[in-house]
Coordinates of C-alpha atoms in Angstrom, one line a residue:
X1 CA 29.7 28.2 63.7
X2 CA 29.6 24.4 62.9
X3 CA 26.4 23.9 64.5
X4 CA 24.9 27.0 62.8
X5 CA 26.0 25.4 59.5
X6 CA 24.5 22.2 60.4
X7 CA 21.1 23.7 61.4
X8 CA 21.0 25.8 58.2
X9 CA 21.6 22.9 56.0
X10 CA 18.8 20.7 57.9
X11 CA 16.5 23.7 57.4
X12 CA 17.6 23.8 53.6
X13 CA 16.9 20.1 53.3
X14 CA 13.6 20.5 55.0
X15 CA 12.8 23.0 53.0
X16 CA 13.5 21.4 49.7
X17 CA 11.5 18.2 51.1
X18 CA 8.6 19.9 52.0
X19 CA 8.7 21.8 48.4
X20 CA 9.2 18.7 46.3
X21 CA 6.4 16.9 48.4
X22 CA 4.2 20.0 47.4
X23 CA 5.4 19.5 43.3
X24 CA 4.9 15.9 43.5
X25 CA 2.1 15.4 46.0
X26 CA -0.2 18.1 46.4
X27 CA -3.2 18.3 43.7
X28 CA -3.1 21.0 41.3
X29 CA -6.3 22.7 39.7
X30 CA -6.8 21.8 36.2
X31 CA -6.7 24.8 33.7
X32 CA -9.9 22.9 32.1
X33 CA -12.6 20.5 33.4
X34 CA -12.0 18.1 32.1
X35 CA -8.5 18.3 31.2
X36 CA -6.9 16.1 28.6
X37 CA -3.4 15.2 27.4
X38 CA -2.3 13.2 24.3
X39 CA 0.6 10.9 24.5
X40 CA 1.5 10.0 21.2
X41 CA 3.7 6.9 20.1
X42 CA 6.9 8.9 19.2
X43 CA 6.5 11.2 22.1
X44 CA 8.7 11.2 24.9
X45 CA 7.9 11.8 28.5
X46 CA 9.9 14.9 28.7
X47 CA 7.6 16.4 25.6
X48 CA 4.6 15.4 27.7
X49 CA 5.9 16.8 30.8
X50 CA 6.7 20.1 29.0
X51 CA 3.1 20.4 27.8
X52 CA 1.7 19.5 31.2
X53 CA 3.7 22.4 32.8
X54 CA 3.0 24.7 30.1
X55 CA -0.9 24.2 30.5
X56 CA -0.4 24.3 34.2
X57 CA -1.5 20.8 35.2
X58 CA 1.8 20.2 36.9
X59 CA 4.4 22.6 38.8
X60 CA 7.8 21.3 37.6
X61 CA 8.1 19.1 34.3
X62 CA 12.0 18.5 35.7
X63 CA 10.8 16.6 38.8
X64 CA 8.3 14.8 36.8
X65 CA 11.0 13.5 34.4
X66 CA 13.3 12.5 37.4
X67 CA 10.6 10.9 39.1
X68 CA 9.5 8.8 36.0
X69 CA 13.0 7.8 35.3
X70 CA 13.8 6.6 38.9
X71 CA 10.5 4.5 38.7
X72 CA 10.7 3.3 35.2
X73 CA 7.4 4.8 34.1
X74 CA 9.2 6.9 31.1
X75 CA 9.5 3.4 29.5
X76 CA 5.8 2.1 30.0
X77 CA 4.1 5.0 28.3
X78 CA 1.1 3.7 25.9
X79 CA -0.4 6.3 23.2
X80 CA -3.9 7.7 23.9
X81 CA -5.9 10.3 25.3
X82 CA -5.9 10.7 29.0
X83 CA -8.6 12.9 30.7
X84 CA -8.7 14.1 34.4
X85 CA -11.9 15.6 35.6
X86 CA -10.8 16.9 39.1
X87 CA -7.7 18.3 40.7
X88 CA -4.8 16.0 40.4
X89 CA -1.2 15.5 41.7
X90 CA 1.8 14.8 39.7
X91 CA 2.4 11.5 41.1
X92 CA -1.2 10.5 40.1
X93 CA -1.0 11.8 36.6
X94 CA 2.3 9.7 36.1
X95 CA 0.8 6.7 37.5
X96 CA -2.1 7.1 35.1
X97 CA 0.3 7.3 32.1
X98 CA 2.3 4.3 33.1
X99 CA -0.6 2.2 33.8
X100 CA -1.2 2.3 30.0
X101 CA -5.3 2.6 30.3
X102 CA -5.9 5.6 28.3
X103 CA -9.6 7.2 28.1
X104 CA -9.2 7.1 24.2
X105 CA -6.5 4.6 23.1
X106 CA -4.9 5.6 19.5
X107 CA -3.1 4.1 16.5
X108 CA -0.4 6.2 14.4
X109 CA -0.1 5.5 10.9
X110 CA 3.2 6.4 9.7
X111 CA 3.8 8.4 6.5
X112 CA 5.7 5.8 3.8
X113 CA 4.2 2.8 5.6
X114 CA 2.8 0.0 3.2
X115 CA -1.0 -1.3 3.6
X116 CA 0.3 -4.3 5.0
X117 CA 2.2 -2.4 7.8
X118 CA -1.0 -0.3 8.4
X119 CA -2.9 -3.4 8.9
X120 CA 0.0 -5.1 11.1
X121 CA -0.2 -1.8 13.4
X122 CA -3.9 -2.4 14.0
X123 CA -3.6 -6.2 14.8
X124 CA -1.3 -5.0 17.7
X125 CA -4.1 -3.0 19.2
X126 CA -5.4 -5.0 22.0
X127 CA -8.5 -2.7 22.2
X128 CA -9.3 -2.9 18.8
X129 CA -11.7 -5.9 17.5
X130 CA -9.8 -7.7 14.7
X131 CA -12.9 -8.1 12.5
X132 CA -11.0 -7.8 9.3
X133 CA -8.1 -9.9 10.3
X134 CA -8.7 -12.8 7.9
X135 CA -10.1 -10.6 5.1
X136 CA -8.6 -10.1 1.8
X137 CA -7.5 -6.7 0.5
X138 CA -10.4 -7.0 -1.9
X139 CA -12.9 -7.8 1.1
X140 CA -11.5 -4.7 3.1
X141 CA -12.0 -2.3 0.1
X142 CA -15.5 -3.4 -0.7
X143 CA -16.4 -3.3 2.9
X144 CA -15.3 0.5 2.6
X145 CA -17.4 1.1 -0.3
X146 CA -14.3 1.2 -2.8
X147 CA -14.9 -2.5 -4.5
X148 CA -12.4 -3.0 -7.0
X149 CA -9.8 -0.3 -5.7
X150 CA -6.4 -1.5 -4.8
X151 CA -5.9 -0.5 -1.0
X152 CA -2.3 0.6 -1.2
X153 CA -1.9 4.3 -0.7
X154 CA -5.7 4.8 0.0
X155 CA -5.3 5.5 3.9
X156 CA -4.0 8.8 5.5
X157 CA -1.1 8.7 7.6
X158 CA -2.1 10.1 10.9
X159 CA -3.0 9.4 14.5
X160 CA -6.5 8.0 15.3
X161 CA -8.0 7.9 18.4
X162 CA -10.8 5.2 19.2
X163 CA -13.3 3.8 21.6
X164 CA -11.8 0.8 23.1
X165 CA -13.9 -2.5 21.7
X166 CA -14.1 -0.5 18.2
X167 CA -13.6 -2.6 15.1
X168 CA -10.1 -2.4 13.3
X169 CA -12.5 -1.6 10.1
X170 CA -13.9 1.7 11.8
X171 CA -10.1 3.1 11.9
X172 CA -9.7 1.9 8.3
X173 CA -12.9 3.9 7.2
X174 CA -11.7 7.0 9.1
X175 CA -8.3 6.5 7.6
X176 CA -9.9 6.0 4.0
X177 CA -12.1 9.0 3.9
X178 CA -9.3 11.1 5.5
X179 CA -7.0 10.4 2.7
X180 CA -10.0 11.0 0.4
X181 CA -10.5 14.3 1.6
X182 CA -6.8 15.5 1.5
X183 CA -6.4 14.1 -1.9
X184 CA -9.4 15.9 -3.3
X185 CA -8.0 19.1 -1.6
X186 CA -4.6 18.6 -3.1
X187 CA -6.0 17.9 -6.5
X188 CA -7.8 21.0 -6.3
X189 CA -5.0 22.9 -5.7
X190 CA -2.9 21.7 -8.4
X191 CA -0.7 23.6 -10.7
X192 CA -1.7 23.8 -14.5
X193 CA 0.0 21.3 -17.2
X194 CA 0.8 18.2 -14.7
X195 CA 0.9 15.0 -16.3
X196 CA -1.8 13.4 -14.3
X197 CA -5.0 12.1 -15.9
X198 CA -6.9 11.9 -12.6
X199 CA -6.5 12.2 -8.8
X200 CA -5.4 8.7 -8.4
X201 CA -2.4 8.9 -10.6
X202 CA -1.2 12.3 -8.3
X203 CA -1.8 9.8 -5.5
X204 CA 0.9 7.3 -7.4
X205 CA 3.2 10.2 -7.5
X206 CA 2.9 11.3 -4.2
X207 CA 3.7 7.8 -3.1
X208 CA 6.9 8.0 -4.9
X209 CA 8.0 11.3 -3.7
X210 CA 7.2 10.0 0.0
X211 CA 9.6 6.9 -0.4
X212 CA 12.4 8.8 -2.1
X213 CA 12.8 11.5 0.6
X214 CA 12.2 12.2 3.9
X215 CA 13.2 15.8 3.5
X216 CA 10.3 17.9 3.3
X217 CA 12.0 20.7 1.4
X218 CA 13.3 18.2 -1.0
X219 CA 10.0 16.8 -1.9
X220 CA 8.7 19.6 -4.3
X221 CA 12.0 19.3 -6.5
X222 CA 11.7 15.4 -6.4
X223 CA 8.4 15.9 -7.7
X224 CA 9.5 18.3 -10.4
X225 CA 12.1 15.7 -11.5
X226 CA 9.5 12.9 -11.9
X227 CA 7.1 15.6 -13.8
X228 CA 10.0 16.8 -16.2
X229 CA 10.7 13.0 -16.8
X230 CA 7.0 11.9 -17.5
X231 CA 6.7 15.0 -19.7
X232 CA 9.5 14.0 -22.2
X233 CA 9.0 10.2 -21.9
X234 CA 11.8 9.6 -19.8
X235 CA 11.4 6.3 -17.4
X236 CA 11.2 7.3 -13.9
X237 CA 13.8 4.8 -12.6
X238 CA 13.0 5.1 -9.0
X239 CA 14.4 2.4 -6.7
X240 CA 11.7 2.7 -4.3
X241 CA 9.0 1.4 -6.9
X242 CA 11.5 -1.3 -8.1
X243 CA 11.9 -2.4 -4.3
X244 CA 8.1 -2.6 -3.8
X245 CA 7.6 -4.7 -6.8
X246 CA 10.2 -7.2 -5.6
X247 CA 8.3 -7.9 -2.5
X248 CA 9.9 -10.4 -0.3
X249 CA 12.4 -11.1 -2.8
X250 CA 14.1 -7.7 -1.6
X251 CA 16.5 -8.5 1.0
X252 CA 18.2 -5.1 1.2
X253 CA 19.7 -4.8 -1.9
X254 CA 18.3 -4.5 -5.7
X255 CA 21.3 -5.3 -7.5
X256 CA 21.5 -5.6 -11.3
X257 CA 19.4 -8.7 -11.7
X258 CA 16.6 -6.5 -9.7
X259 CA 17.1 -3.7 -12.0
X260 CA 16.3 -5.9 -15.2
X261 CA 13.9 -8.1 -13.9
X262 CA 10.5 -6.8 -15.3
X263 CA 7.7 -6.4 -12.9
X264 CA 4.7 -3.9 -13.1
X265 CA 6.5 -1.6 -10.7
X266 CA 9.9 -1.5 -12.3
X267 CA 10.1 1.9 -13.6
X268 CA 13.8 1.1 -15.2
X269 CA 11.9 -1.5 -17.4
X270 CA 8.6 0.5 -17.8
X271 CA 7.9 3.9 -18.7
X272 CA 5.3 6.1 -16.8
X273 CA 3.8 5.5 -13.3
X274 CA 3.6 2.6 -11.4
X275 CA 0.0 0.9 -11.5
X276 CA -0.8 1.5 -7.9
X277 CA 0.9 3.7 -5.1
X278 CA 3.7 2.1 -3.4
X279 CA 3.1 3.4 0.2
X280 CA 0.8 5.8 2.5
X281 CA 2.0 9.3 1.2
X282 CA 1.4 12.1 3.9
X283 CA 0.1 15.9 3.6
X284 CA 3.8 17.2 2.4
X285 CA 4.1 14.4 -0.4
X286 CA 0.3 15.2 -1.7
X287 CA 1.2 18.7 -2.0
X288 CA 4.5 18.4 -3.6
X289 CA 2.7 16.1 -6.5
X290 CA 0.3 18.8 -6.6
X291 CA 2.6 21.6 -6.8
X292 CA 6.1 20.6 -7.6
X293 CA 8.6 23.6 -8.3
X294 CA 9.6 24.6 -11.6
X295 CA 13.0 23.2 -12.7
X296 CA 14.7 21.6 -15.4
X297 CA 16.2 18.9 -13.5
X298 CA 16.1 15.2 -14.5
X299 CA 18.2 13.3 -12.1
X300 CA 18.7 13.6 -8.4
X301 CA 21.2 11.4 -5.7
X302 CA 21.2 11.6 -2.0
X303 CA 24.4 13.5 -0.6
X304 CA 24.4 11.0 2.6
X305 CA 23.4 13.4 4.9
X306 CA 19.6 13.3 4.5
X307 CA 19.3 16.0 1.9
X308 CA 19.4 15.4 -2.1
X309 CA 21.6 17.0 -5.0
X310 CA 19.5 17.6 -8.3
X311 CA 21.2 17.5 -11.8
X312 CA 19.9 18.9 -15.2
X313 CA 22.4 16.5 -17.3
X314 CA 23.6 13.0 -17.0
X315 CA 27.1 14.4 -16.9
X316 CA 26.4 16.6 -14.0
X317 CA 24.5 13.6 -12.4
X318 CA 27.3 11.1 -12.8
X319 CA 29.8 13.7 -11.3
X320 CA 27.5 13.9 -8.1
X321 CA 27.2 10.2 -8.0
X322 CA 31.0 10.0 -7.9
X323 CA 31.3 12.6 -5.4
X324 CA 28.5 11.4 -3.1
X325 CA 28.2 7.7 -3.6
X326 CA 31.2 6.1 -5.1
X327 CA 33.9 8.4 -3.3
X328 CA 32.2 7.3 0.1
X329 CA 32.6 3.5 -0.8
X330 CA 36.5 3.8 -1.6

């Protein structure tokens, strides 16, 4: 009986080893030729493996994840577009992804970044020529055909693929043109009666919304509060704009002095919109600025769980502040 058990166990182990070798080492016929897979900067290897399995490029995603973790390849992924033109084994795909040599590298521009952060991201890309590294903001915008236009807010957050050896200006030009397209589309779809004189003012509003909340469902409501305030001449009193105006003086806390110090971006001391956007807004923020929900809310406060509480009156708002902010600090 013991001998039978050992022989059965050995057969199972041999079958498992053969199956594992088939999964890892035997090439798979690709669903298309060439076949491409995109690795984004915030995409985990588990997510990439699921895509590969769903599209028939590998046989088992769990084996790929385990192999990647065991070899350390899961910590070496480089964002970009990878192409495969002939049948390929799992280990070959994994080696390619971990070597960090995509056919088309990419740079991802994050919603809410500033123009400065955008330029820093471009500078980190070794496959991009740093043509604009020493240029001023004015020189950059002139090169893009927008002489005199402030750069802040004018570039659309997205992932941009590029050919190795391209210039950083090429990526900037695409991001700039993409923002112009999305901004014009949002402007054309805007609700009537909004307090914007032109698309640029709506872009400024979108940047404020972008920085005030990351919760997409709350953005049209935040937009409604700001629109309601503009319509009655009430100051926006939005902290992200104050922080932007403080620049390097901001060290994690605004404080009473920061709220009182007048800058063009201090929406506590000045009425209306700030003079420029304060960040790069994404599509959701643009559409929230163009299509705010109808409400009478004039105030909002973060609940502390990622969502926002909206109020129509100051007493209601003060009660919400006591509930969500002051009580937590006790």
